């Protein structure tokens, strides 16, 4: 790691240094994709994608409201309109049927979020997109390493976005992201958009930005990526431990162990979520509510008329507990005891 850092500093190739291309190739190989492009963050990955798809202002993109704000705000920043689709009652994602019902005359794309590391049903979703002639963008910020039928997510759609924010499955030392596609023409457009809309200097062809991945981050990611499979195994072991030892009750349900899940989050559903959260806080156990409010209930996207009952209910019940690879066996045990005893005390 220190070598990677020192080499970059010595070479002073801080922008577009050789490590960027090297990491891009390594990342594309890992996923089994043709093209990977390093970018400045997961948010910028999404923005650069929507700036590159050739859509018209006002075109609509279907998206879940149960996600991080960047999923939907990137659509808006590119002049497009997010249309929120309720999630399925028994999952954290909208189903293909729910997306299908939301398709209108202006719908051009689906932004599919593989939330918490859970794979969407890619058979149903890709069938829908080819039926209705919709572009499919995958938001894989939380799902690097997630698989559907043995194939990595991020390789099913037209193009996908990844984040290397430190809390994701692969984190760099700051902000970073990647865009992945098998479409050479789209990759070339995105490369242009990533660097001010100019394929070569003083040859500006379209509106772009500065969406580059720093050479330093790429050099660090090159060293870290080979460790990803180990970390994913750790996450899986932590999930298996919780699923074995946590006791579901009338008021507490555990997440489903879906094949290919990469467990970026382990999310409980509790009817007494706020009390349970307080109990964990009091015992010094890290926890987080993803997400306390769906996007259509936040001021920017507020739509008083829009009622999406499943997601609104889930926002009151979801609670994520620690699952990161560095979690120790003692910590796991303590977390399980603390939650089980809370449930018994009612
Ligand atoms: C983290 C995240 C992003 C944004 O990634 P950054 O690298 O933090 O900009 C986008 N979408 C989802 C679903 C995320 O979880």
XYZ file of C-alpha atoms and ligand atoms in Angstrom:
361
model
C 0.000 0.000 0.000
C 2.766 2.424 0.949
C 4.584 1.539 -2.288
C 1.502 2.313 -4.346
C 1.215 5.651 -2.596
C 4.917 6.550 -2.800
C 5.166 5.640 -6.472
C 2.300 7.948 -7.392
C 3.661 10.787 -5.288
C 7.142 10.394 -6.784
C 5.838 10.294 -10.351
C 3.578 13.328 -9.722
C 1.123 11.766 -12.212
C -1.823 12.721 -10.031
C -4.271 13.076 -12.919
C -4.805 10.199 -15.388
C -1.688 8.411 -14.175
C -1.035 4.817 -15.283
C -2.712 3.337 -12.165
C -6.106 4.569 -13.392
C -6.051 2.457 -16.563
C -4.532 -0.477 -14.708
C -7.257 -0.420 -12.081
C -9.944 -0.043 -14.753
C -8.746 -3.205 -16.470
C -8.523 -5.088 -13.199
C -12.032 -3.952 -12.212
C -13.561 -4.882 -15.587
C -11.932 -8.319 -15.284
C -13.279 -8.834 -11.795
C -16.816 -8.140 -12.959
C -16.548 -9.888 -16.303
C -17.339 -6.676 -18.205
C -15.822 -5.068 -21.307
C -15.243 -1.511 -20.113
C -14.703 0.039 -16.703
C -14.094 3.767 -16.270
C -12.833 5.217 -13.014
C -14.752 8.277 -11.832
C -14.721 10.651 -8.894
C -17.603 9.099 -6.891
C -20.653 6.886 -7.166
C -22.760 10.024 -7.476
C -20.651 11.289 -10.380
C -20.847 7.828 -11.960
C -24.648 8.135 -12.038
C -24.550 11.743 -13.244
C -22.048 11.020 -16.040
C -24.172 8.047 -17.118
C -27.385 10.077 -17.357
C -25.512 12.865 -19.200
C -24.304 10.291 -21.747
C -27.417 8.309 -22.627
C -28.719 10.768 -25.233
C -32.090 11.185 -23.512
C -34.261 14.288 -24.003
C -35.084 16.789 -21.232
C -38.160 15.584 -19.347
C -37.741 11.933 -20.301
C -38.697 9.744 -17.390
C -36.615 7.261 -15.420
C -38.261 4.765 -13.048
C -36.526 4.459 -9.685
C -37.192 3.194 -6.173
C -37.787 5.896 -3.532
C -36.103 3.575 -0.983
C -32.502 4.484 -1.768
C -29.798 7.068 -1.201
C -30.730 10.493 -2.576
C -28.001 10.453 -5.260
C -29.866 7.777 -7.215
C -32.707 10.197 -7.951
C -30.910 13.558 -7.840
C -28.511 12.426 -10.599
C -31.526 11.889 -12.837
C -32.721 15.433 -12.094
C -29.252 16.951 -12.595
C -29.185 15.466 -16.100
C -32.504 17.187 -16.935
C -34.566 14.010 -16.643
C -37.513 13.159 -14.421
C -37.435 10.462 -11.731
C -40.698 8.536 -11.347
C -40.922 6.729 -8.024
C -42.134 3.146 -7.933
C -43.269 1.402 -4.732
C -41.324 -1.594 -3.504
C -42.655 -5.124 -3.270
C -44.205 -6.022 0.078
C -41.793 -8.907 0.599
C -38.575 -7.353 -0.607
C -36.575 -4.154 -0.485
C -36.982 -3.621 -4.246
C -39.825 -2.858 -6.654
C -40.791 -6.004 -8.596
C -40.694 -6.185 -12.388
C -44.532 -6.019 -12.346
C -44.427 -2.822 -10.314
C -41.980 -1.256 -12.761
C -44.134 -2.469 -15.673
C -47.239 -0.777 -14.255
C -45.338 2.523 -13.946
C -44.139 2.610 -17.572
C -45.684 5.561 -19.437
C -45.191 7.173 -22.854
C -42.176 9.190 -21.620
C -40.456 6.367 -19.739
C -37.029 5.758 -21.268
C -35.068 3.965 -18.586
C -35.049 2.144 -15.276
C -32.454 3.000 -12.642
C -32.256 -0.285 -10.790
C -30.734 -0.111 -7.292
C -29.378 -3.349 -5.845
C -30.050 -2.131 -2.315
C -27.997 -3.372 0.663
C -26.179 -5.813 -1.660
C -29.379 -7.730 -2.541
C -29.619 -8.735 -6.201
C -32.774 -7.788 -8.092
C -34.481 -10.480 -10.166
C -32.444 -9.846 -13.310
C -34.368 -12.343 -15.454
C -37.625 -10.465 -14.928
C -36.085 -6.987 -15.136
C -34.050 -7.545 -18.304
C -37.084 -9.176 -19.953
C -39.196 -6.123 -19.082
C -36.568 -3.706 -20.432
C -36.241 -5.482 -23.751
C -40.068 -5.834 -24.040
C -40.689 -2.138 -23.423
C -37.515 -0.894 -25.071
C -36.161 0.693 -21.888
C -32.540 1.420 -21.057
C -31.372 -0.327 -17.908
C -28.962 1.478 -15.590
C -27.803 -0.444 -12.517
C -26.897 1.438 -9.334
C -24.391 -0.983 -7.809
C -23.032 1.437 -5.191
C -24.022 -1.009 -2.440
C -23.595 -4.223 -4.373
C -20.072 -4.745 -5.633
C -19.653 -8.537 -5.655
C -23.391 -9.270 -5.652
C -24.370 -12.002 -8.106
C -27.509 -13.153 -9.888
C -27.282 -16.737 -11.176
C -23.509 -16.601 -10.766
C -23.114 -13.417 -12.830
C -21.987 -10.189 -11.171
C -24.568 -7.420 -11.010
C -23.552 -4.379 -12.982
C -23.142 -6.516 -16.108
C -26.833 -7.093 -16.902
C -27.954 -3.620 -17.933
C -26.718 -1.105 -20.495
C -24.434 0.552 -17.982
C -23.830 0.566 -14.239
C -22.474 2.754 -11.451
C -20.216 1.716 -8.557
C -18.998 3.629 -5.498
C -15.754 3.266 -3.563
C -16.929 5.428 -0.666
C -15.237 3.937 2.431
C -18.412 2.242 3.791
C -19.140 0.328 0.564
C -17.985 -3.235 -0.102
C -14.730 -1.873 -1.549
C -13.751 1.511 -0.146
C -10.888 3.772 -1.176
C -9.226 6.473 0.950
C -11.801 9.129 0.128
C -14.258 9.395 -2.739
C -14.144 7.270 -5.876
C -16.388 5.369 -8.245
C -16.598 3.495 -11.515
C -18.843 3.117 -14.536
C -19.114 -0.254 -16.241
C -20.560 -1.134 -19.624
C -20.222 -3.632 -22.454
C -21.175 -0.966 -24.994
C -18.026 0.490 -26.638
C -19.811 3.521 -28.071
C -21.371 4.419 -24.727
C -18.005 3.916 -23.000
C -16.458 6.367 -25.419
C -19.186 8.982 -24.795
C -18.794 8.575 -21.040
C -15.022 8.966 -21.354
C -15.678 12.281 -23.113
C -18.240 13.434 -20.531
C -15.850 12.434 -17.730
C -13.320 14.945 -18.990
C -15.188 18.187 -19.778
C -16.961 16.856 -22.854
C -13.723 17.011 -24.828
C -12.277 13.786 -26.290
C -9.049 15.729 -26.912
C -7.980 19.161 -25.665
C -9.817 22.225 -27.076
C -12.208 19.927 -28.915
C -15.248 20.300 -26.653
C -18.155 18.384 -28.135
C -20.713 18.237 -25.347
C -21.393 19.347 -21.797
C -19.241 17.306 -19.464
C -17.593 17.648 -16.100
C -14.538 16.772 -14.109
C -15.494 13.271 -13.109
C -12.032 11.697 -13.035
C -10.786 9.156 -10.493
C -7.579 10.398 -8.801
C -4.466 8.380 -9.628
C -3.809 8.017 -5.882
C -7.210 6.436 -5.311
C -6.720 4.142 -8.313
C -3.307 3.061 -6.984
C -4.900 2.252 -3.619
C -7.851 0.431 -5.218
C -5.446 -1.705 -7.266
C -3.967 -2.992 -4.017
C -7.336 -3.436 -2.273
C -9.402 -5.124 -5.013
C -7.655 -8.522 -4.662
C -8.776 -8.583 -0.993
C -12.445 -8.041 -1.902
C -13.398 -11.756 -2.160
C -12.048 -12.308 1.383
C -14.027 -9.368 2.719
C -17.174 -10.577 0.994
C -16.701 -13.989 2.619
C -16.431 -12.260 6.013
C -19.667 -10.385 5.362
C -21.332 -13.664 4.406
C -20.066 -15.343 7.581
C -21.375 -12.486 9.708
C -24.773 -12.729 8.000
C -24.885 -16.512 8.466
C -24.051 -16.075 12.158
C -26.855 -13.548 12.660
C -29.337 -15.688 10.716
C -28.467 -18.680 12.859
C -28.470 -16.995 16.271
C -30.882 -14.067 16.126
C -34.390 -15.226 17.041
C -37.167 -13.846 14.891
C -40.284 -12.973 16.909
C -43.762 -11.637 16.231
C -42.205 -8.154 16.145
C -38.793 -8.853 14.629
C -37.997 -10.334 11.256
C -34.632 -11.138 9.759
C -33.515 -10.459 6.192
C -33.856 -13.248 3.667
C -30.668 -15.077 2.743
C -30.823 -14.615 -1.010
C -28.314 -16.404 -3.251
C -25.661 -13.944 -4.437
C -26.337 -11.352 -1.685
C -23.133 -9.424 -0.873
C -24.424 -8.176 2.504
C -23.405 -4.536 2.368
C -26.090 -4.136 5.040
C -27.828 -6.566 7.377
C -31.237 -5.014 7.825
C -33.755 -6.118 10.449
C -37.442 -5.265 10.360
C -38.867 -4.444 13.764
C -42.310 -3.223 14.819
C -40.550 -1.482 17.699
C -37.703 -0.146 15.605
C -37.138 3.087 17.514
C -37.058 1.299 20.892
C -34.706 -1.343 19.533
C -32.498 1.372 18.071
C -32.354 3.140 21.422
C -31.519 -0.155 23.141
C -28.609 -0.716 20.729
C -27.433 2.885 21.201
C -27.468 2.441 24.977
C -25.358 -0.702 24.624
C -22.838 1.008 22.369
C -23.783 -1.042 19.298
C -23.493 0.758 15.991
C -26.704 0.823 13.966
C -28.330 2.926 11.297
C -31.724 3.501 9.765
C -31.579 3.155 5.993
C -33.810 4.932 5.190
C -35.964 6.898 7.626
C -37.794 8.746 4.826
C -38.516 7.655 1.261
C -37.365 10.136 -1.386
C -40.915 11.273 -2.259
C -41.327 12.464 1.358
C -38.187 14.624 1.338
C -38.586 18.319 0.436
C -36.808 18.162 -2.945
C -39.021 15.394 -4.278
C -42.097 15.982 -2.084
C -45.235 14.766 -3.774
C -48.249 15.013 -1.470
C -50.411 13.034 -3.894
C -48.056 10.117 -4.208
C -48.795 7.250 -1.805
C -46.389 4.318 -1.861
C -47.556 2.287 1.137
C -44.966 -0.481 1.175
C -41.971 1.817 1.195
C -43.562 4.176 3.719
C -44.119 1.241 6.082
C -40.606 -0.126 5.614
C -39.051 3.237 6.496
C -40.562 2.866 9.978
C -39.340 -0.697 10.481
C -35.869 -1.039 8.948
C -32.757 -1.089 11.156
C -29.275 -2.062 9.971
C -26.756 -3.637 12.356
C -22.957 -4.010 11.932
C -21.850 -6.528 9.289
C -18.507 -5.113 8.091
C -15.637 -7.588 7.605
C -13.693 -6.379 10.668
C -16.467 -7.313 13.110
C -15.041 -9.651 15.798
C -16.675 -12.836 17.097
C -17.146 -11.256 20.537
C -18.846 -8.242 18.987
C -21.170 -10.481 16.970
C -22.058 -12.469 20.061
C -22.755 -9.362 22.101
C -24.951 -7.928 19.344
C -26.974 -11.143 19.138
C -27.397 -11.343 22.930
C -28.421 -7.722 23.152
C -31.090 -8.063 20.462
C -32.429 -11.432 21.644
C -32.720 -10.244 25.261
C -34.529 -7.082 24.127
C -37.061 -9.233 22.312
C -37.518 -11.545 25.319
C -38.168 -8.655 27.700
C -41.430 -7.582 26.144
C -23.382 5.460 -1.772
C -24.421 5.466 -2.804
C -24.357 6.308 -3.930
C -23.346 7.407 -4.059
O -22.027 7.020 -3.998
P -20.905 8.102 -3.538
O -19.632 7.437 -3.923
O -21.057 8.282 -2.059
O -21.138 9.357 -4.283
C -25.314 6.165 -4.908
N -26.304 5.267 -4.809
C -26.418 4.454 -3.731
C -27.520 3.454 -3.701
C -25.500 4.540 -2.693
O -25.629 3.749 -1.618
